[in-house]
Coordinates of C-alpha atoms (C1' of nucleotides) in Angstrom, one line a residue:
Chain H
X1 CA 0.1 0.1 -0.1
X2 CA 1.3 3.5 -0.6
X3 CA 2.4 5.6 1.9
X4 CA -0.5 8.4 1.4
X5 CA -3.2 5.6 1.5
X6 CA -1.8 4.2 4.9
X7 CA -1.6 7.6 6.4
X8 CA -5.1 8.4 5.2
X9 CA -6.3 5.6 6.8
X10 CA -4.8 6.0 10.0
X11 CA -6.0 9.7 10.1
X12 CA -9.6 8.4 9.2
X13 CA -9.6 5.9 12.1
X14 CA -8.2 8.4 14.4
X15 CA -10.5 11.1 13.7
X16 CA -13.6 8.4 14.0
X17 CA -12.3 7.6 17.4
X18 CA -12.2 10.9 18.6
X19 CA -16.0 11.2 17.2
X20 CA -15.6 13.2 14.2
X21 CA -16.7 12.0 10.7
X22 CA -14.1 13.1 8.1
X23 CA -15.0 13.2 4.5
X24 CA -12.2 13.5 2.5
X25 CA -8.8 13.4 4.0
X26 CA -6.3 15.1 2.1
X27 CA -2.6 14.4 2.5
X28 CA 0.0 16.7 0.6
X29 CA 3.6 16.7 0.8
X30 CA 5.0 19.3 2.8
X31 CA 6.8 22.2 1.1
X32 CA 8.9 23.4 4.0
X33 CA 10.7 20.5 6.2
X34 CA 9.6 22.1 9.4
X35 CA 6.4 20.7 8.4
X36 CA 7.4 17.3 8.1
X37 CA 7.4 15.2 5.1
X38 CA 3.6 15.0 4.8
X39 CA 0.8 17.0 6.2
X40 CA -3.0 16.8 6.3
X41 CA -5.2 19.7 7.0
X42 CA -7.9 17.7 8.4
X43 CA -8.5 19.4 11.5
X44 CA -8.9 22.8 9.7
X45 CA -12.0 21.2 7.8
X46 CA -13.4 19.5 10.9
X47 CA -13.4 22.7 13.1
X48 CA -16.6 24.4 12.0
X49 CA -18.7 21.5 12.4
X50 CA -17.3 20.3 15.8
X51 CA -17.2 23.8 16.9
X52 CA -13.5 23.4 18.4
X53 CA -10.3 25.2 17.6
X54 CA -8.3 23.3 15.0
X55 CA -5.4 22.8 17.1
X56 CA -7.1 21.0 19.8
X57 CA -8.4 18.7 17.3
X58 CA -5.0 18.3 15.8
X59 CA -3.7 17.2 19.2
X60 CA -6.7 15.0 20.0
X61 CA -6.3 13.0 16.7
X62 CA -2.6 12.7 17.0
X63 CA -3.3 11.2 20.3
X64 CA -5.3 8.3 18.6
X65 CA -3.1 7.6 15.7
X66 CA -1.7 4.3 15.9
X67 CA 2.0 4.8 14.9
X68 CA 4.0 2.3 12.9
X69 CA 7.3 3.5 13.6
X70 CA 9.0 1.9 10.9
X71 CA 6.8 4.3 8.9
X72 CA 6.4 7.3 10.8
X73 CA 9.1 8.7 13.0
X74 CA 7.0 11.6 14.5
X75 CA 3.5 13.2 14.2
X76 CA 3.0 16.9 15.3
X77 CA 0.5 19.6 14.8
X78 CA 1.3 23.1 13.8
X79 CA -0.8 26.2 13.7
X80 CA -3.4 27.1 12.3
X81 CA -4.4 23.3 12.4
X82 CA -2.3 21.1 10.3
X83 CA -1.0 17.4 11.3
X84 CA 2.1 17.0 10.0
X85 CA 4.2 13.6 9.6
X86 CA 7.9 13.0 9.5
X87 CA 8.6 10.0 7.8
X88 CA 11.2 7.6 8.8
X89 CA 14.0 7.5 6.5
X90 CA 14.0 3.9 6.4
X91 CA 11.0 3.5 4.9
X92 CA 12.2 5.7 1.9
X93 CA 15.3 3.6 1.9
X94 CA 13.6 0.3 1.8
X95 CA 12.0 1.4 -1.5
X96 CA 15.3 0.8 -3.5
X97 CA 15.2 -2.8 -3.5
X98 CA 11.4 -2.7 -3.7
X99 CA 11.8 -0.8 -7.0
X100 CA 14.7 -3.2 -8.2
X101 CA 12.8 -6.1 -7.6
X102 CA 9.4 -4.6 -9.3
X103 CA 11.6 -3.6 -12.1
X104 CA 9.5 -2.7 -15.2
X105 CA 6.2 -3.5 -13.2
X106 CA 7.1 -0.7 -10.6
X107 CA 4.1 1.8 -11.3
X108 CA 1.9 -0.9 -12.9
X109 CA -1.4 -2.0 -11.6
X110 CA -3.9 -4.6 -12.2
X111 CA -6.8 -2.1 -12.2
X112 CA -7.6 -3.2 -15.8
X113 CA -6.9 -6.9 -15.2
X114 CA -9.3 -8.9 -17.5
X115 CA -10.8 -5.6 -18.9
X116 CA -10.9 -4.4 -22.5
X117 CA -10.4 -0.7 -23.6
X118 CA -10.9 0.5 -27.2
X119 CA -9.0 3.7 -28.0
X120 CA -10.1 5.2 -31.1
X121 CA -7.6 8.1 -32.4
X122 CA -6.1 9.7 -35.8
X123 CA -9.2 8.8 -37.7
X124 CA -7.8 11.2 -40.5
X125 CA -9.5 10.6 -43.7
X126 CA -7.0 9.4 -46.4
X127 CA -7.1 12.8 -48.4
X128 CA -3.6 14.2 -47.6
X129 CA -0.5 13.2 -45.5
X130 CA -0.6 13.2 -41.7
X131 CA 0.1 16.9 -40.7
X132 CA 1.0 18.4 -37.2
X133 CA -2.8 19.1 -36.6
X134 CA -3.1 15.0 -36.5
X135 CA 0.0 14.7 -34.8
X136 CA -1.4 15.9 -31.6
X137 CA -4.4 13.5 -31.9
X138 CA -1.9 10.6 -32.6
X139 CA 0.5 11.0 -29.7
X140 CA -2.3 11.7 -27.1
X141 CA -4.5 8.6 -28.6
X142 CA -1.2 6.4 -28.2
X143 CA 0.1 7.6 -25.0
X144 CA -3.4 7.1 -23.4
X145 CA -3.7 3.4 -24.8
X146 CA 0.0 2.7 -23.1
X147 CA -1.5 4.1 -19.7
X148 CA -4.3 1.9 -20.0
X149 CA -2.1 -0.9 -20.8
X150 CA 0.3 0.1 -17.8
X151 CA -2.8 -0.9 -15.7
X152 CA -3.4 -4.2 -17.3
X153 CA -6.1 -3.2 -19.9
X154 CA -6.4 -5.3 -23.0
X155 CA -6.1 -2.4 -25.5
X156 CA -7.6 -2.2 -29.0
X157 CA -6.0 0.9 -31.1
X158 CA -8.3 1.7 -33.7
X159 CA -8.3 4.0 -36.6
X160 CA -11.9 4.9 -38.1
X161 CA -12.3 6.4 -41.6
X162 CA -14.6 7.7 -43.9
X163 CA -14.1 7.0 -47.7
X164 CA -17.6 7.3 -48.9
X165 CA -18.3 11.2 -48.4
X166 CA -17.5 14.4 -50.4
X167 CA -14.2 14.7 -49.2
X168 CA -13.1 11.4 -50.9
X169 CA -15.0 12.3 -53.9
X170 CA -13.2 15.8 -54.0
X171 CA -10.0 13.8 -53.8
X172 CA -10.6 11.3 -56.8
X173 CA -11.7 14.5 -58.9
X174 CA -8.7 16.2 -58.0
X175 CA -6.5 13.5 -58.8
X176 CA -8.3 13.0 -62.1
X177 CA -7.9 16.5 -63.0
X178 CA -4.2 16.2 -62.5
X179 CA -4.0 13.1 -64.7
X180 CA -5.7 14.6 -67.7
X181 CA -3.4 17.6 -67.2
X182 CA -0.4 15.5 -67.6
X183 CA -1.9 13.6 -70.9
X184 CA -2.7 16.9 -72.3
X185 CA -6.4 16.8 -72.2
X186 CA -7.0 19.3 -69.5
X187 CA -10.5 19.4 -67.5
X188 CA -11.4 21.8 -65.2
X189 CA -10.1 21.4 -61.6
X190 CA -12.7 20.8 -58.9
X191 CA -13.8 23.8 -56.8
X192 CA -12.4 23.1 -53.3
X193 CA -10.2 20.4 -54.8
X194 CA -6.9 19.2 -53.1
X195 CA -3.9 21.4 -54.6
X196 CA -0.9 19.8 -52.8
X197 CA 1.8 18.3 -55.1
X198 CA 1.3 15.0 -53.7
X199 CA -2.0 14.9 -55.9
X200 CA 0.4 15.3 -59.0
X201 CA 2.4 12.6 -57.8
X202 CA -0.4 10.2 -57.5
X203 CA -1.5 11.3 -61.0
X204 CA 1.8 10.7 -62.4
X205 CA 1.8 7.1 -60.8
X206 CA -1.4 6.2 -62.1
X207 CA -0.3 7.4 -65.4
X208 CA 2.9 5.2 -65.2
X209 CA 0.9 2.2 -64.2
X210 CA -2.3 2.5 -66.2
X211 CA -1.0 4.5 -69.2
X212 CA -2.9 7.4 -70.7
X213 CA -6.1 5.7 -71.8
X214 CA -8.3 6.0 -68.8
X215 CA -11.6 7.7 -69.0
X216 CA -13.2 10.3 -67.2
X217 CA -14.9 9.3 -63.8
X218 CA -13.0 6.1 -63.6
X219 CA -13.2 4.7 -60.2
X220 CA -9.6 4.0 -60.2
X221 CA -8.4 7.7 -59.6
X222 CA -9.8 7.9 -56.2
X223 CA -9.1 4.0 -55.3
X224 CA -5.6 4.6 -56.2
X225 CA -5.4 8.0 -54.4
X226 CA -6.8 6.4 -51.2
X227 CA -4.7 3.4 -51.3
X228 CA -1.4 5.5 -51.8
X229 CA -2.3 8.1 -49.2
X230 CA -3.4 5.5 -46.6
X231 CA -0.1 3.6 -47.0
X232 CA 1.7 7.0 -46.7
X233 CA -0.3 7.8 -43.3
X234 CA 0.4 4.7 -41.9
X235 CA 4.0 5.0 -42.6
X236 CA 4.1 8.3 -40.7
X237 CA 2.5 6.7 -37.8
X238 CA 5.2 3.8 -37.9
X239 CA 7.5 6.5 -38.0
X240 CA 6.2 8.1 -34.8
X241 CA 6.1 4.5 -33.0
X242 CA 2.2 4.1 -33.6
X243 CA 1.0 0.8 -34.6
X244 CA -2.8 0.3 -34.8
X245 CA -4.7 -3.2 -34.3
X246 CA -7.6 -2.0 -36.6
X247 CA -8.8 0.0 -38.9
X248 CA -12.5 0.4 -39.5
X249 CA -14.3 1.8 -42.5
X250 CA -17.3 3.7 -42.8
X251 CA -18.2 1.7 -46.0
X252 CA -18.7 -1.2 -43.7
X253 CA -21.7 0.1 -42.1
X254 CA -23.1 0.7 -45.3
X255 CA -22.8 -2.5 -46.7
X256 CA -23.7 -4.6 -43.7
X257 CA -27.2 -2.8 -43.5
X258 CA -26.3 -1.2 -40.0
X259 CA -26.9 2.1 -41.1
X260 CA -30.4 1.2 -42.4
X261 CA -31.2 -0.9 -39.2
X262 CA -30.2 2.1 -37.2
X263 CA -32.4 4.6 -39.0
X264 CA -35.3 2.2 -38.8
X265 CA -34.7 2.1 -35.1
X266 CA -34.8 5.6 -34.5
X267 CA -37.8 6.1 -36.9
X268 CA -39.6 3.5 -34.9
X269 CA -39.1 5.8 -32.0
X270 CA -40.5 8.5 -33.9
X271 CA -37.0 10.5 -33.7
X272 CA -36.7 11.0 -37.2
X273 CA -38.6 13.1 -39.8
X274 CA -38.9 14.4 -43.3
X275 CA -38.4 18.3 -44.0
X276 CA -37.4 20.1 -46.9
X277 CA -36.6 17.0 -48.8
X278 CA -34.0 16.0 -45.9
X279 CA -34.3 13.6 -43.1
X280 CA -34.0 15.0 -39.6
X281 CA -32.7 13.8 -36.3
X282 CA -35.1 15.0 -33.6
X283 CA -32.2 15.9 -31.2
X284 CA -34.8 18.8 -29.7
X285 CA -36.8 15.6 -28.3
X286 CA -33.8 14.7 -26.3
X287 CA -32.9 18.2 -25.0
X288 CA -30.8 19.9 -27.6
X289 CA -31.8 23.4 -29.1
X290 CA -31.9 22.4 -32.8
X291 CA -32.5 19.3 -34.9
X292 CA -29.8 17.7 -36.8
X293 CA -29.8 16.7 -40.5
X294 CA -29.1 13.0 -41.0
X295 CA -29.7 12.7 -44.9
X296 CA -29.3 15.7 -47.1
X297 CA -31.6 16.6 -49.6
X298 CA -29.2 15.1 -52.0
X299 CA -29.8 11.9 -50.6
X300 CA -26.3 11.7 -49.1
X301 CA -26.3 11.0 -45.4
X302 CA -24.2 13.5 -43.1
X303 CA -21.4 12.1 -41.2
X304 CA -23.2 11.8 -37.9
X305 CA -24.9 8.7 -39.4
X306 CA -22.2 6.5 -40.3
X307 CA -20.4 7.8 -37.1
X308 CA -23.2 6.8 -34.8
X309 CA -23.4 3.4 -36.4
X310 CA -19.9 2.9 -35.8
X311 CA -20.2 4.0 -32.3
X312 CA -23.0 1.7 -31.8
X313 CA -20.8 -1.0 -33.3
X314 CA -17.9 -0.2 -30.7
X315 CA -20.4 -0.3 -27.7
X316 CA -21.8 -3.7 -29.0
X317 CA -18.4 -5.0 -29.2
X318 CA -18.5 -5.2 -25.5
X319 CA -15.6 -3.1 -24.4
X320 CA -15.4 -2.1 -20.9
X321 CA -13.8 1.3 -21.7
X322 CA -14.2 3.0 -25.1
X323 CA -12.0 6.3 -25.4
X324 CA -12.4 8.9 -28.4
X325 CA -9.7 11.3 -29.0
X326 CA -11.1 14.2 -30.8
X327 CA -10.0 17.8 -31.8
X328 CA -11.9 20.7 -30.2
X329 CA -14.1 21.2 -33.4
X330 CA -15.9 18.2 -32.3
X331 CA -17.0 19.5 -28.8
X332 CA -20.4 20.4 -30.0
X333 CA -21.1 17.2 -32.3
X334 CA -20.0 14.0 -30.5
X335 CA -23.0 14.6 -27.9
X336 CA -25.4 14.0 -30.6
X337 CA -23.7 10.8 -31.3
X338 CA -24.2 9.7 -27.5
X339 CA -27.7 10.9 -27.5
X340 CA -28.6 8.7 -30.4
X341 CA -27.2 5.7 -28.7
X342 CA -29.0 6.4 -25.3
X343 CA -32.1 6.9 -27.4
X344 CA -31.6 3.3 -28.7
X345 CA -31.2 2.3 -25.1
X346 CA -27.5 1.7 -25.1
X347 CA -25.3 2.4 -22.2
X348 CA -22.8 5.5 -22.8
X349 CA -21.2 5.9 -19.3
X350 CA -18.1 4.1 -20.5
X351 CA -17.3 6.1 -23.2
X352 CA -14.8 8.8 -22.5
X353 CA -14.3 11.6 -25.0
X354 CA -10.9 13.4 -24.8
X355 CA -11.1 16.7 -26.3
X356 CA -7.7 18.4 -27.3
X357 CA -7.2 22.0 -28.2
X358 CA -5.9 23.0 -31.7
X359 CA -2.1 23.2 -32.4
X360 CA -0.9 26.7 -33.4
X361 CA 2.2 26.6 -35.5
X362 CA 4.4 29.1 -35.5
X363 CA 7.4 30.1 -37.8
X364 CA 9.4 33.3 -37.3
X365 CA 6.9 34.3 -34.6
X366 CA 4.2 34.0 -36.9
X367 CA 1.2 31.7 -37.0
X368 CA 0.9 29.6 -40.1
X369 CA -2.7 28.8 -41.1
X370 CA -2.8 25.2 -42.0
X371 CA -5.4 23.6 -44.6
X372 CA -5.0 20.2 -46.3
X373 CA -7.1 21.3 -48.9
X374 CA -4.9 24.5 -49.7
X375 CA -1.7 22.2 -49.4
X376 CA -0.8 24.6 -46.8
X377 CA 0.6 22.4 -44.1
X378 CA 3.8 20.9 -42.2
X379 CA 3.7 17.2 -42.5
X380 CA 4.5 14.8 -39.7
X381 CA 7.2 13.3 -41.8
X382 CA 9.0 16.7 -42.3
X383 CA 9.0 17.3 -38.4
X384 CA 9.7 13.9 -37.4
X385 CA 13.1 13.9 -39.7
X386 CA 13.9 17.3 -38.5
X387 CA 13.7 16.5 -34.8
X388 CA 13.1 13.0 -34.1
X389 CA 10.1 11.2 -32.9
X390 CA 11.0 11.4 -29.2
X391 CA 11.0 15.2 -29.3
X392 CA 7.8 15.3 -31.3
X393 CA 6.0 12.7 -29.1
X394 CA 7.1 14.8 -26.0
X395 CA 6.3 18.2 -27.6
X396 CA 2.6 16.9 -27.9
X397 CA 2.1 15.8 -24.5
X398 CA 4.1 18.1 -22.5
X399 CA 1.0 20.6 -22.4
X400 CA -2.2 19.7 -21.1
X401 CA -4.9 18.8 -23.7
X402 CA -7.1 21.7 -23.0
X403 CA -4.7 24.3 -23.7
X404 CA -3.6 25.5 -27.0
X405 CA -0.5 24.3 -28.2
X406 CA 1.9 26.6 -29.6
X407 CA 4.4 24.6 -32.0
X408 CA 7.3 26.8 -32.5
X409 CA 9.0 25.5 -35.5
X410 CA 12.1 27.6 -35.1
X411 CA 12.4 26.2 -31.2
X412 CA 11.8 22.5 -32.0
X413 CA 14.4 22.5 -35.0
X414 CA 17.0 25.3 -34.5
X415 CA 17.3 24.7 -30.7
X416 CA 16.3 21.1 -30.3
X417 CA 19.2 20.5 -27.8
X418 CA 17.4 22.5 -25.3
X419 CA 14.3 20.5 -25.6
X420 CA 12.9 19.1 -22.1
X421 CA 12.9 15.8 -23.4
X422 CA 16.7 15.6 -23.6
X423 CA 16.6 16.9 -19.9
X424 CA 15.1 13.5 -18.8
X425 CA 16.8 11.4 -21.3
X426 CA 20.2 12.6 -20.2
X427 CA 19.3 11.6 -16.6
X428 CA 18.9 7.8 -17.8
X429 CA 22.1 8.1 -20.0
X430 CA 24.0 9.6 -16.9
X431 CA 22.8 6.7 -14.7
X432 CA 23.7 4.2 -17.5
X433 CA 27.1 5.6 -17.7
X434 CA 28.0 5.5 -13.7
X435 CA 26.6 1.7 -13.5
X436 CA 29.1 1.1 -16.6
X437 CA 32.0 3.1 -15.0
X438 CA 31.4 1.1 -11.7
X439 CA 31.4 -2.4 -13.5
X440 CA 34.6 -1.1 -15.6
X441 CA 36.2 -0.9 -12.2
X442 CA 35.2 -4.3 -11.2
X443 CA 32.7 -3.0 -8.7
X444 CA 29.3 -4.9 -9.6
X445 CA 27.1 -3.8 -7.0
X446 CA 24.1 -6.0 -7.6
X447 CA 22.3 -7.5 -4.3
X448 CA 24.6 -6.4 -1.3
X449 CA 24.2 -3.1 -0.4
X450 CA 22.8 -1.2 3.0
X451 CA 20.2 1.3 1.9
X452 CA 20.7 3.0 5.5
X453 CA 23.7 4.7 3.9
X454 CA 21.7 7.0 1.9
X455 CA 21.1 9.8 4.2
X456 CA 22.1 12.8 2.3
X457 CA 19.0 15.2 1.6
X458 CA 19.7 15.1 -2.0
X459 CA 19.3 11.3 -1.7
X460 CA 16.3 11.3 0.6
X461 CA 14.6 13.7 -1.8
X462 CA 15.2 11.6 -4.8
X463 CA 13.7 8.8 -2.7
X464 CA 10.6 10.4 -1.9
X465 CA 10.3 11.4 -5.6
X466 CA 10.4 7.8 -6.6
X467 CA 8.0 6.9 -4.1
X468 CA 5.3 9.1 -5.9
X469 CA 5.5 7.3 -9.3
X470 CA 2.9 4.6 -8.6
X471 CA 0.6 7.5 -7.4
X472 CA 1.3 9.5 -10.5
X473 CA 0.5 6.5 -12.8
X474 CA -2.8 5.6 -11.0
X475 CA -3.6 9.3 -11.2
X476 CA -3.0 9.2 -14.8
X477 CA -5.5 6.5 -15.3
X478 CA -8.0 8.2 -13.5
X479 CA -7.5 11.6 -15.6
X480 CA -6.0 10.1 -18.9
X481 CA -3.7 13.2 -19.3
X482 CA -0.3 12.3 -20.4
X483 CA 1.1 15.4 -19.4
X484 CA 1.0 14.7 -15.6
X485 CA 3.5 12.1 -16.6
X486 CA 5.9 14.2 -18.2
X487 CA 5.9 17.0 -15.4
X488 CA 6.5 14.2 -13.1
X489 CA 9.6 12.9 -15.2
X490 CA 11.0 16.4 -15.3
X491 CA 10.9 16.5 -11.5
X492 CA 12.5 13.2 -11.1
X493 CA 15.1 14.0 -13.5
X494 CA 15.7 17.2 -11.7
X495 CA 16.0 15.3 -8.3
X496 CA 18.6 13.0 -10.1
X497 CA 20.6 15.6 -11.3
X498 CA 20.7 17.7 -8.2
X499 CA 21.7 14.1 -6.3
X500 CA 24.3 13.7 -9.1
X501 CA 26.1 17.0 -8.1
X502 CA 25.9 16.5 -4.5
X503 CA 26.7 12.8 -4.1
X504 CA 29.4 11.1 -5.9
X505 CA 28.5 7.5 -6.7
X506 CA 31.7 5.7 -7.6
X507 CA 33.8 6.3 -4.5
X508 CA 36.4 4.4 -2.4
X509 CA 33.9 3.8 0.3
X510 CA 32.6 0.4 -1.1
X511 CA 29.5 0.3 1.0
X512 CA 28.5 3.8 0.1
X513 CA 29.0 3.2 -3.5
X514 CA 27.0 -0.2 -3.4
X515 CA 24.1 1.8 -1.9
X516 CA 24.1 4.5 -4.2
X517 CA 24.6 2.4 -7.4
X518 CA 21.2 0.7 -6.2
X519 CA 19.7 4.3 -5.8
X520 CA 20.6 5.1 -9.4
X521 CA 19.4 1.5 -10.7
X522 CA 16.0 2.2 -9.0
X523 CA 15.8 5.9 -10.5
X524 CA 16.7 4.5 -14.0
X525 CA 14.0 1.7 -13.6
X526 CA 11.4 4.5 -12.9
X527 CA 12.6 7.0 -15.6
X528 CA 12.8 4.3 -18.4
X529 CA 9.5 2.8 -17.0
X530 CA 7.8 6.5 -17.5
X531 CA 9.4 7.4 -20.6
X532 CA 8.4 4.0 -22.0
X533 CA 4.5 4.9 -21.1
X534 CA 5.0 7.9 -22.9
X535 CA 6.4 6.3 -26.0
X536 CA 10.0 7.6 -25.7
X537 CA 13.5 6.0 -25.9
X538 CA 15.4 5.8 -22.8
X539 CA 19.0 6.2 -24.1
X540 CA 22.0 4.4 -22.5
X541 CA 24.4 7.2 -23.9
X542 CA 23.9 10.5 -25.4
Chain P
rG1 C1' -25.9 36.4 -30.7
rC2 C1' -25.6 31.4 -28.1
rC3 C1' -22.4 27.2 -26.5
rC4 C1' -17.4 25.2 -25.0
rA5 C1' -12.0 25.9 -23.4
rC6 C1' -8.4 29.2 -21.8
rA7 C1' -6.0 33.9 -19.7
rU8 C1' 0.0 32.6 -13.8
rA9 C1' 7.7 36.0 -14.8
rG10 C1' 9.8 39.3 -20.8
rC11 C1' 8.4 34.3 -24.0
rU12 C1' 6.5 29.3 -23.7
rC13 C1' 4.1 27.0 -19.6
rA14 C1' 3.4 24.0 -14.6
rG15 C1' 0.7 24.4 -10.1
rC16 C1' -6.0 24.1 -10.0
rA17 C1' -10.7 17.1 -6.1
rG18 C1' -9.0 24.8 -1.7
rG19 C1' -4.0 24.6 2.4
rA20 C1' 1.4 27.1 5.1
rU21 C1' 6.4 31.7 1.6
rA22 C1' 3.2 30.8 -6.3
rG23 C1' 7.2 27.2 -9.7
rA24 C1' 10.1 25.5 -14.4
rG25 C1' 12.4 26.1 -18.9
rC26 C1' 13.8 29.9 -22.5
rG27 C1' 15.7 35.0 -22.4
rA28 C1' 19.0 38.5 -19.1
rC29 C1' 22.9 38.6 -15.3
rU30 C1' 26.7 35.8 -11.5
rG31 C1' 29.3 31.5 -10.3
rC32 C1' 30.7 26.2 -10.6
rC33 C1' 34.3 21.0 -14.7
rU34 C1' 42.9 18.3 -11.7
rC35 C1' 36.8 14.3 -10.1
rC36 C1' 30.9 9.1 -12.8
rU37 C1' 28.8 13.1 -19.9
rA38 C1' 28.5 21.2 -18.2
rA39 C1' 23.0 18.0 -22.8
rG40 C1' 24.5 19.2 -15.7
rC41 C1' 24.3 22.1 -10.8
rA42 C1' 23.8 26.7 -7.9
rG43 C1' 22.5 31.8 -7.6
rU44 C1' 20.4 37.2 -8.7
rA45 C1' 16.6 40.1 -11.4
rG46 C1' 11.8 39.5 -13.0
rG47 C1' 4.3 38.3 -10.5
rC48 C1' -2.0 43.4 -8.5
rC49 C1' -2.1 34.2 -10.8
rA50 C1' -6.6 39.4 -16.7
rG51 C1' -10.4 42.7 -13.5
rA52 C1' -14.3 43.0 -10.2
rG53 C1' -17.4 40.7 -6.6
rG54 C1' -19.0 36.2 -3.7
rU55 C1' -18.4 31.4 -1.0
rU56 C1' -14.4 29.7 3.2
rC57 C1' -10.9 29.7 9.0
rG58 C1' -8.0 29.8 4.2
rA59 C1' -8.9 31.0 -3.2
rA60 C1' -4.1 31.4 -8.6
rU61 C1' -7.4 26.9 -7.5
rC62 C1' -14.6 27.1 -6.3
rC63 C1' -19.1 30.4 -8.0
rU64 C1' -21.1 34.8 -10.7
rC65 C1' -20.0 38.9 -13.9
rU66 C1' -16.8 42.0 -17.1
rU67 C1' -12.8 41.9 -20.7
rG68 C1' -9.2 39.3 -24.1
rU69 C1' -8.0 34.5 -27.1
rG70 C1' -8.9 30.0 -29.5
rG71 C1' -12.8 26.6 -31.0
rG72 C1' -17.6 25.5 -32.2
rC73 C1' -23.0 27.0 -33.5
rA74 C1' -23.8 24.2 -41.9
rC75 C1' -28.1 19.6 -46.0
rC76 C1' -18.4 20.3 -44.6
rA77 C1' -16.0 16.1 -41.8

RNA sequence: GCCCACAUAGCUCAGCAGGAUAGAGCGACUGCCUCCUAAGCAGUAGGCCAGAGGUUCGAAUCCUCUUGUGGGCACCA
């Protein structure tokens, strides 16, 4: 059990013995060492209802706490009504062998054991290369999936795409136009067509493969474009270390009758009606302020229809947890999907939608407006080639999902050595180097060490930070916010670098060296586990 | 106009299930390698936590309003 949980329980029991009814017992790390290592403000929160001074409550609760002195060295109150715990250093010291023993399972849990999760992310339609805009989605999704796996979930990474809609039709027409340009029979380029050079490349490859005798409206234009672009997207994802377990195509739900069935069921519930030659979903009946078009007057369904059928399919596949990673532009639309599922009697409370804010790309201090259609974009491949997958991944999760991300291209490329990801990786590399050096001197400190030798304040601070890792990981499972892990690792690396400066590891004092080697091995394990969850490499040298 | 986010150091951002003195990186200035990688460490300067109310013993954190920024409000996805 984790330290805070132990203290929480002791505090709660002691408070109850004194006749209080504590609601939430919060324990925080003390910032000032004169307040011990951990503190609780429980007495302050009880004071009002009890009509007693907080300090008096603190004293009486402390009197009832059953101290395990292997863990807690001292408990004392401080004004205006905190209870402070001084933790026995031996508790922290004992973590070293615990972490080494746990190895790559340190920080893991079995909260998701025998449970399945589906994480749907990227889901970009194959109309062009993967851009930086998609990148944030891709990295968040993959990292969230890693977090779930860290807790034992069996995760399906899924990519959903539409190939039946207007966008894909435009893509085919754009390729077609470029093809006929190449064979000298120019036809009009579609309005809103895709202008990127990659369209010309595709047209050229079609020309190379099929000659110049293709006729207008040949389905081959769209089919080839889709195939080529999709292969390119998958390759870009692999470059980022991302692999999908399943690709699901919108077309499936037309072909297997799911969409018709779904519309029929809504109709039976009188949630669908016809107006102005279109078919509408009666969202107002379900608490929204306007109805939504389901089938356009052209006869073409809107994206909501297959999307909802797709989500119903995911629910029916029986996952314990379903996660969607959407950009902020979907904030208004996904509730309609959930509403429709609920209207059909499906449970949706195991669906979690993670919305992330957009990426603003800066070059020379100016915003770049990106548009796939206008071919004004930076591709993920370009970026990964310039700054490495590690840096790109870190950049996308180092900011909280719901704040806008400024991606400064100049900073990411020209000053990449200063990227914070190197700071943590350097800590890992430093440790590897010290261990190697120790081994080179014939000092292989494997099992036999006395952790009581770890008494320097930098050592204790490092140990305290190592202790927090499992808590950080379980909080990450609850919040599904990768950023917290990145922040923690920054803190851990900082503690290590400070320790490195204060405490020499390989010294003439063999016992001390053995203890310190064990400490850095434990640190290395936690760094590597954290980097691994973020999908970053843990380099042995830099 | 309506809905959702966001607003903290010169810049980019942490901190937000309320807690004791608001942090980091970059940038500026000062120090630290005869010693495990200086991709590091220590320090100085820099803040009305957007503004105004409220709740509370206690607010950067919760609530309301104002202002500003981004996104959404399509028979686009």
